[in-house]
PDB file of C-alpha atoms in Angstrom:
ATOM      1  CA  ALA A 177       0.000   0.000   0.000  1.00 59.00           C
ATOM      2  CA  ASP A 178       2.730   2.451   0.956  1.00 84.00           C
ATOM      3  CA  LEU A 179       4.619   1.647  -2.241  1.00 87.00           C
ATOM      4  CA  ALA A 180       1.530   2.405  -4.313  1.00 89.00           C
ATOM      5  CA  VAL A 181       1.121   5.736  -2.527  1.00 91.00           C
ATOM      6  CA  ASN A 182       4.762   6.611  -3.173  1.00 90.00           C
ATOM      7  CA  ASP A 183       4.428   5.668  -6.855  1.00 94.00           C
ATOM      8  CA  ALA A 184       1.312   7.817  -7.170  1.00 93.00           C
ATOM      9  CA  ALA A 185       3.096  10.787  -5.582  1.00 94.00           C
ATOM     10  CA  ALA A 186       6.079  10.387  -7.920  1.00 95.00           C
ATOM     11  CA  PHE A 187       3.758  10.142 -10.932  1.00 96.00           C
ATOM     12  CA  THR A 188       1.915  13.281  -9.841  1.00 96.00           C
ATOM     13  CA  ALA A 189       5.206  15.153  -9.473  1.00 96.00           C
ATOM     14  CA  LEU A 190       6.317  14.069 -12.953  1.00 96.00           C
ATOM     15  CA  ALA A 191       2.934  15.084 -14.400  1.00 96.00           C
ATOM     16  CA  ASP A 192       3.202  18.542 -12.826  1.00 96.00           C
ATOM     17  CA  GLN A 193       6.743  18.929 -14.172  1.00 96.00           C
ATOM     18  CA  ALA A 194       5.629  17.914 -17.670  1.00 94.00           C
ATOM     19  CA  LYS A 195       2.654  20.308 -17.497  1.00 95.00           C
ATOM     20  CA  ASP A 196       4.965  23.172 -16.529  1.00 95.00           C
ATOM     21  CA  ALA A 197       7.326  22.307 -19.388  1.00 94.00           C
ATOM     22  CA  LEU A 198       4.458  22.289 -21.897  1.00 92.00           C
ATOM     23  CA  ALA A 199       3.054  25.542 -20.534  1.00 92.00           C
ATOM     24  CA  LYS A 200       6.285  27.414 -21.237  1.00 82.00           C
TER      25      LYS A 200
END
């Protein structure tokens, strides 16, 4: 369960980073 939560957090961080890159 904890591993899934950590993976989800990492995925969210990567998604935010990609969104910022596309926005610029």
